[in-house]
PDB file of C-alpha atoms in Angstrom:
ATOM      1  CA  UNK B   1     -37.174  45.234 -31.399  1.00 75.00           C
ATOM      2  CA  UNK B   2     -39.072  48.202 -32.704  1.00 85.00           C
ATOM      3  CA  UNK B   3     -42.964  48.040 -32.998  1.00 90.00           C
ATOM      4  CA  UNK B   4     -44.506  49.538 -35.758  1.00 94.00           C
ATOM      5  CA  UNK B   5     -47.545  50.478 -36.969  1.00 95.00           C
ATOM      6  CA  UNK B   6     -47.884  50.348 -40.828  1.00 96.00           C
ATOM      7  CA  UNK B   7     -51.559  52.151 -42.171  1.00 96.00           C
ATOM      8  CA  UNK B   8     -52.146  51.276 -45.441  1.00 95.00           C
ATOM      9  CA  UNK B   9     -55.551  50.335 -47.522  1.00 93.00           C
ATOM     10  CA  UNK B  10     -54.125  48.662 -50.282  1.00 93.00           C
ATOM     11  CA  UNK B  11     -54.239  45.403 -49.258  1.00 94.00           C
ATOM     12  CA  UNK B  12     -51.269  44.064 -51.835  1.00 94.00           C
ATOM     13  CA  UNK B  13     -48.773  46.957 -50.352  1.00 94.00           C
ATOM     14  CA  UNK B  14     -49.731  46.105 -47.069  1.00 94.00           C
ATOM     15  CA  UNK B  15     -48.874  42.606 -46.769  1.00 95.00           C
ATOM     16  CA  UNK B  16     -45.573  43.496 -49.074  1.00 95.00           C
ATOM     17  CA  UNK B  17     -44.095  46.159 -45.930  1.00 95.00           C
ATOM     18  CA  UNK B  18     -45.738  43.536 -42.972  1.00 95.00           C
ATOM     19  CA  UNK B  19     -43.478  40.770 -44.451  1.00 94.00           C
ATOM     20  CA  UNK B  20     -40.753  42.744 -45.279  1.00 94.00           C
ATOM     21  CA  UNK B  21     -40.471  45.023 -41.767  1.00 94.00           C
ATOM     22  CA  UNK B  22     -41.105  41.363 -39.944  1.00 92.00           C
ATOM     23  CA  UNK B  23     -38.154  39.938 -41.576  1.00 91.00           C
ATOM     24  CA  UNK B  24     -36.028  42.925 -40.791  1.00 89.00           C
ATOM     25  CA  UNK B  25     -36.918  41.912 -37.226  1.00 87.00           C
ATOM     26  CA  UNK B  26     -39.381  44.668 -35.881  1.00 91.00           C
ATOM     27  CA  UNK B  27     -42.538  44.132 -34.524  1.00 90.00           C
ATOM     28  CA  UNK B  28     -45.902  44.874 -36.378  1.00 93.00           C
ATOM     29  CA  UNK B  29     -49.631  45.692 -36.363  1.00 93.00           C
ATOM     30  CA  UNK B  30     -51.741  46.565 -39.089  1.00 95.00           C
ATOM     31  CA  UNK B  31     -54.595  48.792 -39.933  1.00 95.00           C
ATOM     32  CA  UNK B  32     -56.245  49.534 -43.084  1.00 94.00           C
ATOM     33  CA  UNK B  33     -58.368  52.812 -42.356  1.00 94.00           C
ATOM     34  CA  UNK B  34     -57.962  55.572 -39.736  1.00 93.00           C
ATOM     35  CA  UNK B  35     -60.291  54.762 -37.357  1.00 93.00           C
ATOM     36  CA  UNK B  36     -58.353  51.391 -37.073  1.00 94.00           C
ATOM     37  CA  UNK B  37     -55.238  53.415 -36.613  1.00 93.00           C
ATOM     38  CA  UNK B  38     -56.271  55.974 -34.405  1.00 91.00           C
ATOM     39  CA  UNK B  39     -57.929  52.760 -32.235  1.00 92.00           C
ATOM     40  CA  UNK B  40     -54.272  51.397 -32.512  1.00 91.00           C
ATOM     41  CA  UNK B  41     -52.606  54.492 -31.080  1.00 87.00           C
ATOM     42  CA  UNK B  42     -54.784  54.619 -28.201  1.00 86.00           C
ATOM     43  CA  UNK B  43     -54.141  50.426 -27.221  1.00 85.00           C
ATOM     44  CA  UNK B  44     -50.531  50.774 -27.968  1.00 85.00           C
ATOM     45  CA  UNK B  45     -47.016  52.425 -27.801  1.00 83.00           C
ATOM     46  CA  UNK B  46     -45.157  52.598 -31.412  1.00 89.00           C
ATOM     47  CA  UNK B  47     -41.688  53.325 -32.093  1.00 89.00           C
ATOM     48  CA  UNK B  48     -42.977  54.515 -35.927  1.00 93.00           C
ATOM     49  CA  UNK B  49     -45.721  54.781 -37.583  1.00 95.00           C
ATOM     50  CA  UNK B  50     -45.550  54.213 -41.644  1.00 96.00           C
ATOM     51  CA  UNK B  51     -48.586  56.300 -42.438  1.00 94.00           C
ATOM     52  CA  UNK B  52     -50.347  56.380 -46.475  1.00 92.00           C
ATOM     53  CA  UNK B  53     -52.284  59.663 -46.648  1.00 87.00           C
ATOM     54  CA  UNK B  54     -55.030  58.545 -49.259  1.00 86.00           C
ATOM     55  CA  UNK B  55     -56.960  55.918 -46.496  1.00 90.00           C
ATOM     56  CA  UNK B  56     -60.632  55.447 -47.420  1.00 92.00           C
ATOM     57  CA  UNK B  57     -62.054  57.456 -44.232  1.00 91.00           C
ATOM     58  CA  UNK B  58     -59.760  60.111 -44.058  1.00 87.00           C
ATOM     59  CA  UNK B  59     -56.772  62.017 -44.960  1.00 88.00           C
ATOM     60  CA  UNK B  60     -53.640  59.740 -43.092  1.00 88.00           C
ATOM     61  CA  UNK B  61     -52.355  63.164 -41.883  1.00 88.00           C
ATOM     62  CA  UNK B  62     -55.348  63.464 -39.188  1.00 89.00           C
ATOM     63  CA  UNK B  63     -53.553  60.480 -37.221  1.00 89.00           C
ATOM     64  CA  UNK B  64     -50.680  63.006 -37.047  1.00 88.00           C
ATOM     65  CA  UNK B  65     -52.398  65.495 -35.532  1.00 85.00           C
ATOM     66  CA  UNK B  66     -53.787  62.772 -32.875  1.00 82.00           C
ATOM     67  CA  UNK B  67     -50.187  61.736 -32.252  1.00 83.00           C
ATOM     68  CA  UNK B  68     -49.398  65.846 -31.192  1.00 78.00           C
ATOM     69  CA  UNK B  69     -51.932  66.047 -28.863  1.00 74.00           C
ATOM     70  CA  UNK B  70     -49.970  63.321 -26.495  1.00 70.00           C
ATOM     71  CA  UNK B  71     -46.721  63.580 -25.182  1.00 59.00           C
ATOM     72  CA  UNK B  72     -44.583  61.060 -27.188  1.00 68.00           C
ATOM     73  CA  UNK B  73     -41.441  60.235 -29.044  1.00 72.00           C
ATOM     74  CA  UNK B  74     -43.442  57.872 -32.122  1.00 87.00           C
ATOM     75  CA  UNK B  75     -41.782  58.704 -35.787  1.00 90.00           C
ATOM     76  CA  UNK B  76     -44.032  58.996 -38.550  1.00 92.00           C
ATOM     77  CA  UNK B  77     -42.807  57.890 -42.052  1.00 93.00           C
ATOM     78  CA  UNK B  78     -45.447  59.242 -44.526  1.00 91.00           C
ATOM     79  CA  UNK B  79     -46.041  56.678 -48.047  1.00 90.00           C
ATOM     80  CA  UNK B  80     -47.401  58.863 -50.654  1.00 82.00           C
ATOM     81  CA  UNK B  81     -47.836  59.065 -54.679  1.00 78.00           C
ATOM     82  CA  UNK B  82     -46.074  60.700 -56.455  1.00 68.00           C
ATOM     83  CA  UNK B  83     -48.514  63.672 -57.225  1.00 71.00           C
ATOM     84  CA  UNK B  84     -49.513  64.357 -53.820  1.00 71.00           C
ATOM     85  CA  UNK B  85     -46.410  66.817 -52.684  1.00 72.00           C
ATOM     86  CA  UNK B  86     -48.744  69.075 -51.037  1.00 79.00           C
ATOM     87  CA  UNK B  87     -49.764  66.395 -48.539  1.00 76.00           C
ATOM     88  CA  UNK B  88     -45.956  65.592 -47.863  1.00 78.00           C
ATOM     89  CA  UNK B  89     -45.033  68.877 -47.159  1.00 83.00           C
ATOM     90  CA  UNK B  90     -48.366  69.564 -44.564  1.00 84.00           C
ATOM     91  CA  UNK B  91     -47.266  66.434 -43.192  1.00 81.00           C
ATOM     92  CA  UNK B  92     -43.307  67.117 -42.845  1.00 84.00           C
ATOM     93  CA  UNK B  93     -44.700  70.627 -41.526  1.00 84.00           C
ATOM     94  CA  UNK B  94     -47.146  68.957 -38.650  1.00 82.00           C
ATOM     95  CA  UNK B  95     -44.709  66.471 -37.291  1.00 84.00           C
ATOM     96  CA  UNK B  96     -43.828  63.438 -39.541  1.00 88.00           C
ATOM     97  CA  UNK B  97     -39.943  62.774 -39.731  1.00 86.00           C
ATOM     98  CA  UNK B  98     -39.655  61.854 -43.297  1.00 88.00           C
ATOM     99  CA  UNK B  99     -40.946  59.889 -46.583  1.00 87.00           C
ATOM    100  CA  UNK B 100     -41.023  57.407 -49.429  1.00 87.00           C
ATOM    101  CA  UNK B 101     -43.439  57.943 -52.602  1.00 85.00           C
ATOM    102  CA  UNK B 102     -45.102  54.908 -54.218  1.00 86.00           C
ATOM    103  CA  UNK B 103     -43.304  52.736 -55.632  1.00 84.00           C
ATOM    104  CA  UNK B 104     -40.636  52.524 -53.582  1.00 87.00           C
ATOM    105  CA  UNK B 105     -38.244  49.399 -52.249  1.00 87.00           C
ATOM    106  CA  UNK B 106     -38.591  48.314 -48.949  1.00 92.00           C
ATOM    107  CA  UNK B 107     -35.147  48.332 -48.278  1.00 89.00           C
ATOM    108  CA  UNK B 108     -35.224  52.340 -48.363  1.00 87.00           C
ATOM    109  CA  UNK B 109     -38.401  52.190 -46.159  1.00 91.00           C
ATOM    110  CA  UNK B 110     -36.526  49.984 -43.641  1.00 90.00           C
ATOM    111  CA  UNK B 111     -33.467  52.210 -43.812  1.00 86.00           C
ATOM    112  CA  UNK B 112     -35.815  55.715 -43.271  1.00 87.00           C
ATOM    113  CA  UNK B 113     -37.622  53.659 -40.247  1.00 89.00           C
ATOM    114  CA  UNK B 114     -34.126  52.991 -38.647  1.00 84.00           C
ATOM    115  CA  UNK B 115     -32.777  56.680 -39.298  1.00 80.00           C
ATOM    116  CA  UNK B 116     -36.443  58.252 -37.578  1.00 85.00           C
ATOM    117  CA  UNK B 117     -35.766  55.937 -34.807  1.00 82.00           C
ATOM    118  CA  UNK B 118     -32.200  56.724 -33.916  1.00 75.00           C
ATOM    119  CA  UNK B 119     -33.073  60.340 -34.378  1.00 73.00           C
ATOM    120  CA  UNK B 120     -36.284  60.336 -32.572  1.00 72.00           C
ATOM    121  CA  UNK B 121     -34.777  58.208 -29.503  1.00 68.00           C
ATOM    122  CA  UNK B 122     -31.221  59.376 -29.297  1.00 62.00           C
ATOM    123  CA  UNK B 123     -31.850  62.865 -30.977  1.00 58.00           C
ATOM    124  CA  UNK B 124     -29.754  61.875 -33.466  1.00 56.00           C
ATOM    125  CA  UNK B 125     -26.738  60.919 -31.380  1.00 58.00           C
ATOM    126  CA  UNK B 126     -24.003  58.439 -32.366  1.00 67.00           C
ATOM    127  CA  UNK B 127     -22.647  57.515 -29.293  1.00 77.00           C
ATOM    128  CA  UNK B 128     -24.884  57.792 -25.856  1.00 82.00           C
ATOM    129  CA  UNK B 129     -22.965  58.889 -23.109  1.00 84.00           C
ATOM    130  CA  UNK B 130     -24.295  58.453 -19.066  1.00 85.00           C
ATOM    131  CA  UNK B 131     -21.167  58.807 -17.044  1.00 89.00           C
ATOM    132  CA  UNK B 132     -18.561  55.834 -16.959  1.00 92.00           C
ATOM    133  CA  UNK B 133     -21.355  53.790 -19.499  1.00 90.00           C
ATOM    134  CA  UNK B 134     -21.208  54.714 -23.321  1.00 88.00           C
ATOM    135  CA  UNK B 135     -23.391  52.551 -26.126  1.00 87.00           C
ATOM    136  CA  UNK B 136     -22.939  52.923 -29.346  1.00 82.00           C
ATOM    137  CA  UNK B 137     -26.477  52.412 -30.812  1.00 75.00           C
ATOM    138  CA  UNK B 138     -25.605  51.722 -34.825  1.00 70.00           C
ATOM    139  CA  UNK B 139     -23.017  49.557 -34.051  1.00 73.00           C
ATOM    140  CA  UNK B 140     -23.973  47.376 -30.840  1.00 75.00           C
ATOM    141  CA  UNK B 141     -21.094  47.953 -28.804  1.00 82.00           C
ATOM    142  CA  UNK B 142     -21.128  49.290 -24.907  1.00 90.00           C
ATOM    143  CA  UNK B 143     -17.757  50.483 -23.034  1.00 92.00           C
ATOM    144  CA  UNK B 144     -17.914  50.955 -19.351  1.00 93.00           C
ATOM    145  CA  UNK B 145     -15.484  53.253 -18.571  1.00 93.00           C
ATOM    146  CA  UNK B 146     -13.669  53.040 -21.657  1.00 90.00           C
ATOM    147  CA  UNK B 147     -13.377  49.031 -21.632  1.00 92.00           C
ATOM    148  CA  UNK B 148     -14.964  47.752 -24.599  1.00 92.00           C
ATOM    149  CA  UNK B 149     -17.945  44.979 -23.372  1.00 90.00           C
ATOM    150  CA  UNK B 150     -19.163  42.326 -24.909  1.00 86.00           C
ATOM    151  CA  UNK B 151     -23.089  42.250 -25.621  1.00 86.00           C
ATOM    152  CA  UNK B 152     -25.627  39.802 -27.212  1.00 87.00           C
ATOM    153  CA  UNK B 153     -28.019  41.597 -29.763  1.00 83.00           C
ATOM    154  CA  UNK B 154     -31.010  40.550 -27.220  1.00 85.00           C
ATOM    155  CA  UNK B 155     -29.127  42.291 -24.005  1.00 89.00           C
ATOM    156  CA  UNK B 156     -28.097  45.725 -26.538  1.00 86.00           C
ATOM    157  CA  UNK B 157     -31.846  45.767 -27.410  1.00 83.00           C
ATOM    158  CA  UNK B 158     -32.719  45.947 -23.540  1.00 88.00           C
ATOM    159  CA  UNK B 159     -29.659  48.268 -22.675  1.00 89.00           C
ATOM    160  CA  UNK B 160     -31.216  50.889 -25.200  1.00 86.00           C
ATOM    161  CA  UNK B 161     -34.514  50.366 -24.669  1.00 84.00           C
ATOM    162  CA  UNK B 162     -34.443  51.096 -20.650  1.00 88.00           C
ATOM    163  CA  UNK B 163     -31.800  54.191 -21.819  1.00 86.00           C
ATOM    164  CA  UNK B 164     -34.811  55.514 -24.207  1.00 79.00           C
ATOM    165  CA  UNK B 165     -37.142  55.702 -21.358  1.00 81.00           C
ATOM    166  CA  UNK B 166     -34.480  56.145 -18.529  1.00 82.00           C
ATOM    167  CA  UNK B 167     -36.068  56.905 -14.999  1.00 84.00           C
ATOM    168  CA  UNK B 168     -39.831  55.813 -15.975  1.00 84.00           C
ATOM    169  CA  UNK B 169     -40.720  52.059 -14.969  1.00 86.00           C
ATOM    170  CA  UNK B 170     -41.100  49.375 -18.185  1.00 86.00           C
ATOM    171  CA  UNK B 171     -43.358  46.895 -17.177  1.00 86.00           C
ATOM    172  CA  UNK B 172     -41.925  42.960 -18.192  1.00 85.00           C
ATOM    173  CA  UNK B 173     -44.764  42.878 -20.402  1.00 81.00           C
ATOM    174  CA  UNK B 174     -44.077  45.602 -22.605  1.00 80.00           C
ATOM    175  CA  UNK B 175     -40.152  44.570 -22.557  1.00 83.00           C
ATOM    176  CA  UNK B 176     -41.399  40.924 -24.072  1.00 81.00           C
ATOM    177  CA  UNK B 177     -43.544  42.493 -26.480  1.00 74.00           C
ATOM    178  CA  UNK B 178     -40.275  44.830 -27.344  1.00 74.00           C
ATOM    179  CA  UNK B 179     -37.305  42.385 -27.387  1.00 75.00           C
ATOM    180  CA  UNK B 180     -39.772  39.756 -28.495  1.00 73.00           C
ATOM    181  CA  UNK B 181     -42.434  40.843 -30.967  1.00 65.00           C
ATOM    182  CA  UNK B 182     -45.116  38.401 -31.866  1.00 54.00           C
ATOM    183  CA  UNK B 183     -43.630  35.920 -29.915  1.00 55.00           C
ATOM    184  CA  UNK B 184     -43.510  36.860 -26.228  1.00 54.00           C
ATOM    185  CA  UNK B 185     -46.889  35.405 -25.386  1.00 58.00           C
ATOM    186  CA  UNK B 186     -45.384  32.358 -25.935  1.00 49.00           C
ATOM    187  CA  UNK B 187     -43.466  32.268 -22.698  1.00 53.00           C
ATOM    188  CA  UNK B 188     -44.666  31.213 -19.235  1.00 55.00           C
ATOM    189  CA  UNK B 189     -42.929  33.263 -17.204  1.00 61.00           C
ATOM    190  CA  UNK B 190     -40.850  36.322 -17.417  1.00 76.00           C
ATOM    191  CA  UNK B 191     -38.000  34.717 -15.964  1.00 81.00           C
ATOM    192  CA  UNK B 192     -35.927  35.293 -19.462  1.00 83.00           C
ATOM    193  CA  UNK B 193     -35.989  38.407 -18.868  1.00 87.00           C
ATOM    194  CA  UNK B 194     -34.781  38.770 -15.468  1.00 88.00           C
ATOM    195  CA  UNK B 195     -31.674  36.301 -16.885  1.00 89.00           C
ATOM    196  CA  UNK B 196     -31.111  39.217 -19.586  1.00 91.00           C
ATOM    197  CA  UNK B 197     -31.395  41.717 -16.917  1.00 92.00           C
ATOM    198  CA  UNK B 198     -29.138  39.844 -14.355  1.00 93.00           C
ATOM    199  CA  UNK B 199     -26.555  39.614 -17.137  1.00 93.00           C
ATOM    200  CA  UNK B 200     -26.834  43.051 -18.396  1.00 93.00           C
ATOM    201  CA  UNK B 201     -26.303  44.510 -14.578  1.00 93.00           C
ATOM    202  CA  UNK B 202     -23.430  42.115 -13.788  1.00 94.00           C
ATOM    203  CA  UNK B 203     -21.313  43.135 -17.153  1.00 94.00           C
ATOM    204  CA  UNK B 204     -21.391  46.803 -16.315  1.00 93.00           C
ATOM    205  CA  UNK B 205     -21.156  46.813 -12.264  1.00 94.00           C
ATOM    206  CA  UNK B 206     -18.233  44.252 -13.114  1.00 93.00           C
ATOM    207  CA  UNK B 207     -16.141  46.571 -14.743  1.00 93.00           C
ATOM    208  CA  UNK B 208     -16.779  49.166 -12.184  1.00 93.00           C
ATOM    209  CA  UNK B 209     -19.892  50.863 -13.743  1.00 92.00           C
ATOM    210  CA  UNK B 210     -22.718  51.671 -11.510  1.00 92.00           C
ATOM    211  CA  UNK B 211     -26.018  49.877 -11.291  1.00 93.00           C
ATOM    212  CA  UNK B 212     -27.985  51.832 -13.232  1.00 93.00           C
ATOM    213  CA  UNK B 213     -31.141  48.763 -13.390  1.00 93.00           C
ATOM    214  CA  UNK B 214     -33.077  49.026 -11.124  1.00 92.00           C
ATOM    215  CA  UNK B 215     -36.009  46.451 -10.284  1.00 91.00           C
ATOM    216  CA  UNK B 216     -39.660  47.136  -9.632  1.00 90.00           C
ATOM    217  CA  UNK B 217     -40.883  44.676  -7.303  1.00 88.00           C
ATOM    218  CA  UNK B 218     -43.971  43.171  -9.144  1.00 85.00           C
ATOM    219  CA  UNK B 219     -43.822  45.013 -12.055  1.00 88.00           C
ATOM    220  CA  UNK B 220     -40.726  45.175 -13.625  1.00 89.00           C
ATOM    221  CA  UNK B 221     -37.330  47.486 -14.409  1.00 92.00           C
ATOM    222  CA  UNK B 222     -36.316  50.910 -14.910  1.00 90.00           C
ATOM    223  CA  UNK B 223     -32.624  52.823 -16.121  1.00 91.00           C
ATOM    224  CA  UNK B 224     -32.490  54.973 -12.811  1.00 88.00           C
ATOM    225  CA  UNK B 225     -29.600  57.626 -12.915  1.00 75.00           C
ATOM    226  CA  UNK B 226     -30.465  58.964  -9.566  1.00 64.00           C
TER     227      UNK B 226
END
């Protein structure tokens, strides 16, 4: 489940993309001025940011420059009118990925969100490749050497999710929060996701793929290609 981060001051707009990116099943917070935004950044990791330039304290493109001084792989989809193409082409030229102008339908913003991501993540790969294991991001599919496997949409999520930060450690908390949005402080234990995990491992090492997942005792799993 992506997480985004939509930063928008008009109010109507903003509750129009929150219900709209929900229902396309990603994860979101809000915030209606930069400071909010920038205080966002620093409490949380986002897959893309859909950023309005015009906020009431500050031009949206400052949050941009926030983003370059840390080391990270969050898209930036810039919502602008239709007047303002200087600011879209500063923007494009300090780092965000792409844009809509207002008015715009959400379906397009949904579809640019999706196309930053896979490009951002994947660098813009169709097919990601790690020996004997090849996923196939767009269209949920996963062959271990060459066999075509079978994968739920929850254990596809995870599978790309540990690829996109392969070798680093992802704590259980921020997998909930990933594969389960709004909802994963509902649970009372992580033990979902060790079943998704346990799955996940057993459907690739059982058609002769390595064990790439890796536990973290007490904290939680990593995509290890050591």
């Amino acid at each position: 489940m992506m997480k985004i981060l939509i930063v928008e001051d008009e109010k109507e707009l903003m509750e129009s993309m929150l219900s709209f990116l929900k229902e396309s099943g990603m994860n979101c917070e809000i915030a209606d001025n930069l400071n909010d935004a920038i205080k966002q950044l620093e409490a949380h990791d986002f897959d893309c940011i859909v950023l309005d330039i015009g906020l009431p304290d500050g031009n949206g493109l400052k949050l941009i420059q926030e983003l370059q001084k840390k080391d990270h792989q969050t898209g930036v989809v810039i919502v602008s009118a239709r007047n303002s193409l200087d600011d879209r082409l500063t923007g494009l030229n300090i780092g965000a990925d792409d844009y809509v102008t207002k008015p715009f339908y959400m379906p397009e913003l949904v579809a640019r969100i999706k196309s930053v991501y896979r490009r951002r993540s994947f660098q813009g790969k169709n097919e990601i490749v790690h020996n004997e294991l090849r996923v196939v991001p767009d269209e949920m599919i996963m062959y271990v050497n060459d066999k075509l496997i079978s994968l739920t949409k929850k254990e596809h999520e995870l599978l790309l999710y540990l690829i996109n930060n392969q070798n680093k450690v992802i704590t259980k908390e921020s997998i909930a929060e990933h594969l389960w949005g709004d909802h994963a402080d509902m649970a009372d234990s992580f033990d979902f996701i060790y079943s998704h995990v346990k799955n996940l491992r057993k459907k690739i090492t059982d058609n002769g793929g390595k064990d790439y997942l890796k536990s973290v005792y007490g904290v939680g799993y990593k995509f290890a290609l050591e």
